[in-house]
GROMACS .gro file of C-alpha atoms in nm:
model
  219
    1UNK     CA    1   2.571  -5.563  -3.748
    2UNK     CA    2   2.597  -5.241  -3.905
    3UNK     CA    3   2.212  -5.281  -4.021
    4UNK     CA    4   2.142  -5.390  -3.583
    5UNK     CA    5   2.337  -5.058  -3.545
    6UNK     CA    6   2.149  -4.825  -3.752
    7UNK     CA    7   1.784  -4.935  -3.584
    8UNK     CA    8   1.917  -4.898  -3.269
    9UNK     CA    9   2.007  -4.543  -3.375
   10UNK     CA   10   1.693  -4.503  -3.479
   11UNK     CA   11   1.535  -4.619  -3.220
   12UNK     CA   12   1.734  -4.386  -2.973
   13UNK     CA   13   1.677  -4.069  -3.204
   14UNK     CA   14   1.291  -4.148  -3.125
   15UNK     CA   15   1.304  -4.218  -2.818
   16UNK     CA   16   1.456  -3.868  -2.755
   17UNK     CA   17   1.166  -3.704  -2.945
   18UNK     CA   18   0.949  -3.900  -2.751
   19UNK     CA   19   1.053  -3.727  -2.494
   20UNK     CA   20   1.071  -3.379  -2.575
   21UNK     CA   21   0.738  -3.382  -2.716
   22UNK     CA   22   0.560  -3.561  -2.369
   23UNK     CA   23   0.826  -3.279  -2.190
   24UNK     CA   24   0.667  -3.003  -2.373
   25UNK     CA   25   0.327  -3.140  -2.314
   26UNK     CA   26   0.307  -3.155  -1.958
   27UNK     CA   27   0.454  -2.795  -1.963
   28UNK     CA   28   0.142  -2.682  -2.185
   29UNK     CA   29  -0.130  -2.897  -1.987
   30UNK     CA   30   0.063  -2.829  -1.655
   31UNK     CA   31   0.007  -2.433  -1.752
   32UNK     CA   32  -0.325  -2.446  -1.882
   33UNK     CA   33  -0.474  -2.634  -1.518
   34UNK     CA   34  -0.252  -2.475  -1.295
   35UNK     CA   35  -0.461  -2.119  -1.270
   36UNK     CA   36  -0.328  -1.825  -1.101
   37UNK     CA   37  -0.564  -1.902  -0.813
   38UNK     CA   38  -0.400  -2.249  -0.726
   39UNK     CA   39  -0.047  -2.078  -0.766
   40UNK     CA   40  -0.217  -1.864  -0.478
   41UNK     CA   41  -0.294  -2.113  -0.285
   42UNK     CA   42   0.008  -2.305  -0.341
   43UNK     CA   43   0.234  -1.957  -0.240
   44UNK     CA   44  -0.058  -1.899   0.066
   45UNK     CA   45   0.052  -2.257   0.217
   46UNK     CA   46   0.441  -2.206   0.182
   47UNK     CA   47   0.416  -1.898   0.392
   48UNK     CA   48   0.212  -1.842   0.685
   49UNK     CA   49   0.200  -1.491   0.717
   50UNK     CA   50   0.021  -1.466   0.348
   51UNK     CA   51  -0.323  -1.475   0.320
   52UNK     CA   52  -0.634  -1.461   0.086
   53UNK     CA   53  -0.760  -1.124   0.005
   54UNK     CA   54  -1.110  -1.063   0.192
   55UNK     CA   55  -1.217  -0.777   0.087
   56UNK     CA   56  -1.140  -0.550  -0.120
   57UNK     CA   57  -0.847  -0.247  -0.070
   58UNK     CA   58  -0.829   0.101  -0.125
   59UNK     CA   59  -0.588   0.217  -0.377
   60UNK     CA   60  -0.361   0.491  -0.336
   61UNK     CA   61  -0.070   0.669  -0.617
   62UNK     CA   62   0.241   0.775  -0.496
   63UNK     CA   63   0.438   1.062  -0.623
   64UNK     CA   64   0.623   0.869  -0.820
   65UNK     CA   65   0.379   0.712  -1.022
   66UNK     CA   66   0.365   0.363  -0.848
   67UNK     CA   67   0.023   0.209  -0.693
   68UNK     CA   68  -0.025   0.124  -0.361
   69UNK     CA   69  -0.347  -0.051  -0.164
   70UNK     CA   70  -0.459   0.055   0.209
   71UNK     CA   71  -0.585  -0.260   0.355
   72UNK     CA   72  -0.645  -0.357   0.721
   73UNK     CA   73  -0.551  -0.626   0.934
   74UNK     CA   74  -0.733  -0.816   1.221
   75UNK     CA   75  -0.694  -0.506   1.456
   76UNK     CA   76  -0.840  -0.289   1.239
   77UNK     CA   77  -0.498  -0.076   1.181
   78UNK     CA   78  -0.426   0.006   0.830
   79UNK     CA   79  -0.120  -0.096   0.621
   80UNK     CA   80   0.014   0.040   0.281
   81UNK     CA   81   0.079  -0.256   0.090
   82UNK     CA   82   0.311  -0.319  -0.264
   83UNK     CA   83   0.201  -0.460  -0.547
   84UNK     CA   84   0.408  -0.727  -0.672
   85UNK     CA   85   0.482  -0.776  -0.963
   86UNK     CA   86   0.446  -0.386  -1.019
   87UNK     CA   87   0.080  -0.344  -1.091
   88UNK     CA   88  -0.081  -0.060  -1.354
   89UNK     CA   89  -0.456  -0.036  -1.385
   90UNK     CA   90  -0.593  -0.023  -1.699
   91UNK     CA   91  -0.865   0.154  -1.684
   92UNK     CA   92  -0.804   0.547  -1.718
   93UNK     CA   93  -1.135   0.599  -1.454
   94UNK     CA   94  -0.917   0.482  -1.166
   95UNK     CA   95  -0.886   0.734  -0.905
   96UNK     CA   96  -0.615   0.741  -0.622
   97UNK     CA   97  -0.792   0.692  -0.249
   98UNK     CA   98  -1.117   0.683  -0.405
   99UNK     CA   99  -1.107   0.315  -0.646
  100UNK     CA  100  -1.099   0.014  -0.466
  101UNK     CA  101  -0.921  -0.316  -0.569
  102UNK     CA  102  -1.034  -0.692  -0.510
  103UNK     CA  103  -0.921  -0.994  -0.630
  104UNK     CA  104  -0.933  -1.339  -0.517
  105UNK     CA  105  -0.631  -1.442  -0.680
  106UNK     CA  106  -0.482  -1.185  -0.466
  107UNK     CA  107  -0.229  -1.282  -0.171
  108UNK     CA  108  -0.192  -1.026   0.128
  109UNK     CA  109   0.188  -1.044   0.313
  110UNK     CA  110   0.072  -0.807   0.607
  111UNK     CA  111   0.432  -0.833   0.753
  112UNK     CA  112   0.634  -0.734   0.473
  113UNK     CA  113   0.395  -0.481   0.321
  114UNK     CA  114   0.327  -0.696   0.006
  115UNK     CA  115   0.026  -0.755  -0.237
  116UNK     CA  116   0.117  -1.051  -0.478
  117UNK     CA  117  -0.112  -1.045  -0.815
  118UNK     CA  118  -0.030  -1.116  -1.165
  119UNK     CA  119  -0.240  -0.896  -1.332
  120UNK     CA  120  -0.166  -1.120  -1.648
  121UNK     CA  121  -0.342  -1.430  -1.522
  122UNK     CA  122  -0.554  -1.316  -1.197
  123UNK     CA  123  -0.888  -1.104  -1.269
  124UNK     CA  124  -0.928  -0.840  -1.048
  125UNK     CA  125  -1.258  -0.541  -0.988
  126UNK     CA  126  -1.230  -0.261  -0.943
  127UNK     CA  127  -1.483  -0.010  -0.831
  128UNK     CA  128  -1.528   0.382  -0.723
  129UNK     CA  129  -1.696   0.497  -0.363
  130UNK     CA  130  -1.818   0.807  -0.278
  131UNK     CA  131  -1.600   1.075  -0.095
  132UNK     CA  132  -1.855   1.087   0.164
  133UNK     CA  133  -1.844   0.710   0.305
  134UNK     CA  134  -1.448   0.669   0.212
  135UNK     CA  135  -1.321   0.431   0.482
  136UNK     CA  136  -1.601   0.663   0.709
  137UNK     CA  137  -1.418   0.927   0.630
  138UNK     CA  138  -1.576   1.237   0.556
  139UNK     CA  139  -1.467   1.519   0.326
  140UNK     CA  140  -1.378   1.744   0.538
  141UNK     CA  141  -1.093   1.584   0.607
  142UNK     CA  142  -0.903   1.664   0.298
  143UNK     CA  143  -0.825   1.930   0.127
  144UNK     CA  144  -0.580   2.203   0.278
  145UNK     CA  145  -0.639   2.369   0.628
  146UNK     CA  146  -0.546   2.543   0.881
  147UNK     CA  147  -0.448   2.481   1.238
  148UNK     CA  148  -0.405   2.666   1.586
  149UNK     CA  149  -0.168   2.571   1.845
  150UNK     CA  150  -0.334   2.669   2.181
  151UNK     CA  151  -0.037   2.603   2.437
  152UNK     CA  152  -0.194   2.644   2.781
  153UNK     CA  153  -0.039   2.756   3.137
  154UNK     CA  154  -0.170   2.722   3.486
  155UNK     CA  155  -0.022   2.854   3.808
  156UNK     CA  156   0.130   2.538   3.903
  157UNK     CA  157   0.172   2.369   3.572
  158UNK     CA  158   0.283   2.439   3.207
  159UNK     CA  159   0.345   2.263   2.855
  160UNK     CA  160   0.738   2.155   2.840
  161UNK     CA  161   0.776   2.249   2.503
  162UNK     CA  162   0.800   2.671   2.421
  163UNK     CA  163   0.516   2.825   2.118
  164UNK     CA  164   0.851   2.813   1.918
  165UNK     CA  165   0.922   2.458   1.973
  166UNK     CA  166   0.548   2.368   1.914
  167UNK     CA  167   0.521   2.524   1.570
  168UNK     CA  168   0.836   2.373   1.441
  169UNK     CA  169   0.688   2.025   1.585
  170UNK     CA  170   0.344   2.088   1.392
  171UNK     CA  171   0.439   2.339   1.092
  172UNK     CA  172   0.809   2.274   1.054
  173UNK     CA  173   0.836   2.651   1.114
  174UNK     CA  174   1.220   2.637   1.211
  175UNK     CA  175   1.329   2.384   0.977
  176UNK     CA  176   1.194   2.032   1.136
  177UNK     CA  177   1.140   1.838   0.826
  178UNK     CA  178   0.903   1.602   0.942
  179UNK     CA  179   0.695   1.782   1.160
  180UNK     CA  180   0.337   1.680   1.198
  181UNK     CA  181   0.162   1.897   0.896
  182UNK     CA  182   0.424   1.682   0.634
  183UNK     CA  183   0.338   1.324   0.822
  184UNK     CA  184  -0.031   1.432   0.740
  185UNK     CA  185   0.055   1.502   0.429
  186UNK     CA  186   0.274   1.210   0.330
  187UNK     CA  187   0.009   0.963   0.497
  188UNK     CA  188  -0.291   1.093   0.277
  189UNK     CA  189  -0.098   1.142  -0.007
  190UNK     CA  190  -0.169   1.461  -0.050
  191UNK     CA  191  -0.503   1.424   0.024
  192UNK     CA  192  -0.456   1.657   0.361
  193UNK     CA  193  -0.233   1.930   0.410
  194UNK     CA  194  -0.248   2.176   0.757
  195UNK     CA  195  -0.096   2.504   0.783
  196UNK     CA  196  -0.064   2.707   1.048
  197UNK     CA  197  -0.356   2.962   1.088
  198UNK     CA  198  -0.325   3.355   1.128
  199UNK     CA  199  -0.060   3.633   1.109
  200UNK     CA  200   0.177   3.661   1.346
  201UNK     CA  201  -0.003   3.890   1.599
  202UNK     CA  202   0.012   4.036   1.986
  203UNK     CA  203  -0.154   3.735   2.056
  204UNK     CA  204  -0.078   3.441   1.773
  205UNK     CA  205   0.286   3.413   1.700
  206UNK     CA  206   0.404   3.109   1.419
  207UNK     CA  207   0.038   2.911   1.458
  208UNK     CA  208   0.065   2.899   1.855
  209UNK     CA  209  -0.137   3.138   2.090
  210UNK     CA  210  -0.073   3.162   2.480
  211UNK     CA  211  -0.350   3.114   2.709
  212UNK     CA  212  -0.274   3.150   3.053
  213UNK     CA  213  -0.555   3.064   3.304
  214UNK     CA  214  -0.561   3.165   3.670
  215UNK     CA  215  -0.595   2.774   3.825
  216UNK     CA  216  -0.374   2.515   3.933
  217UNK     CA  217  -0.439   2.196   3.700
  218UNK     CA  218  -0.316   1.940   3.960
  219UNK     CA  219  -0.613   2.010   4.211
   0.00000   0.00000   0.00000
């Protein structure tokens, strides 16, 4: 009995082996076929708002060091999207809102702002476009200048809002803190900043100049 005992002990003890080692097996073959494209697809079907990247973003650095891509949905209107994980390029060439990003392992979530690549398993190009043909965006649309409020009155009509209530609105003159130079400013990422033009003046005062023109607009 006590010999029965000890190959049934044995045989348990091997058993249990057995099974760690076919465990840790299927973990290491289960890894090695499973690429990060399938766990794209696989994360694509669980949620219907996710979808394959088509082409390729435009990547953008915030202040605080963190990278974002500009990518654009079936209307055409552009969304700032997340990396996640947290994603850090590794080449040193890569230029904020003028590199590009593409990667077909890539999985857009348009509705909560989201990117999803693991740069550790997904390959991913990048590549640099001129300033001229960014997005069709020329440049002359960065870079800092300057603005002029015209605020115009007729005899039988006029803006609602005062010069003074104009400039704050566009130049934060009187303390509006997001007036329309900073939303420029924050949307470009420093790309674009306006000013208000000129010197206060008889006829400029705070970036707004009065025009008053000897019509009725409503005829």
């Amino acid at each position: 009995r006590k010999r029965e005992s000890s190959i049934n002990r044995k045989i348990y003890i091997l058993s249990r082996i057995m099974f760690i080692l076919i465990y840790v097996g299927m973990a290491t073959i289960q890894s090695k076929i499973i690429t990060p494209k399938m766990r794209s697809i696989f994360f694509i079907t669980a949620s219907s708002h996710v979808s394959e990247m088509a082409e390729a973003c435009l990547l953008l650095l915030t202040s605080e060091g963190e990278w974002r891509c500009m990518a654009f949905n079936d209307e055409g209107i552009a969304t700032i999207l997340s990396f996640s994980p947290m994603w850090f390029p590794q080449d040193s060439n890569v230029l904020s809102a003028k590199t590009k990003f593409f990667s077909s392992a890539a999985g857009l979530d348009l509705e909560n702002n989201i990117i999803s690549f693991d740069q550790d398993h997904g390959n991913y190009t990048l590549y640099n476009i001129d300033e001229e043909s960014r997005l069709g965006i020329s440049s002359k649309a960065t870079g800092h200048k300057t603005a002029l409020i015209v605020r115009v009155t007729t005899n039988d009509a006029r803006v609602t809002f005062s010069g003074d209530e104009l400039s704050n609105k566009w130049f934060g003159t009187f303390g509006d803190e997001r007036n329309m130079s900073s939303q420029f400013n924050e949307c470009s990422y420093g790309k674009l900043r306006i000013q208000r033009c000129c010197p206060n003046t008889s006829l400029v005062s705070n970036g707004v100049v009065e025009v008053k023109l000897n019509m009725n607009a409503r005829q």
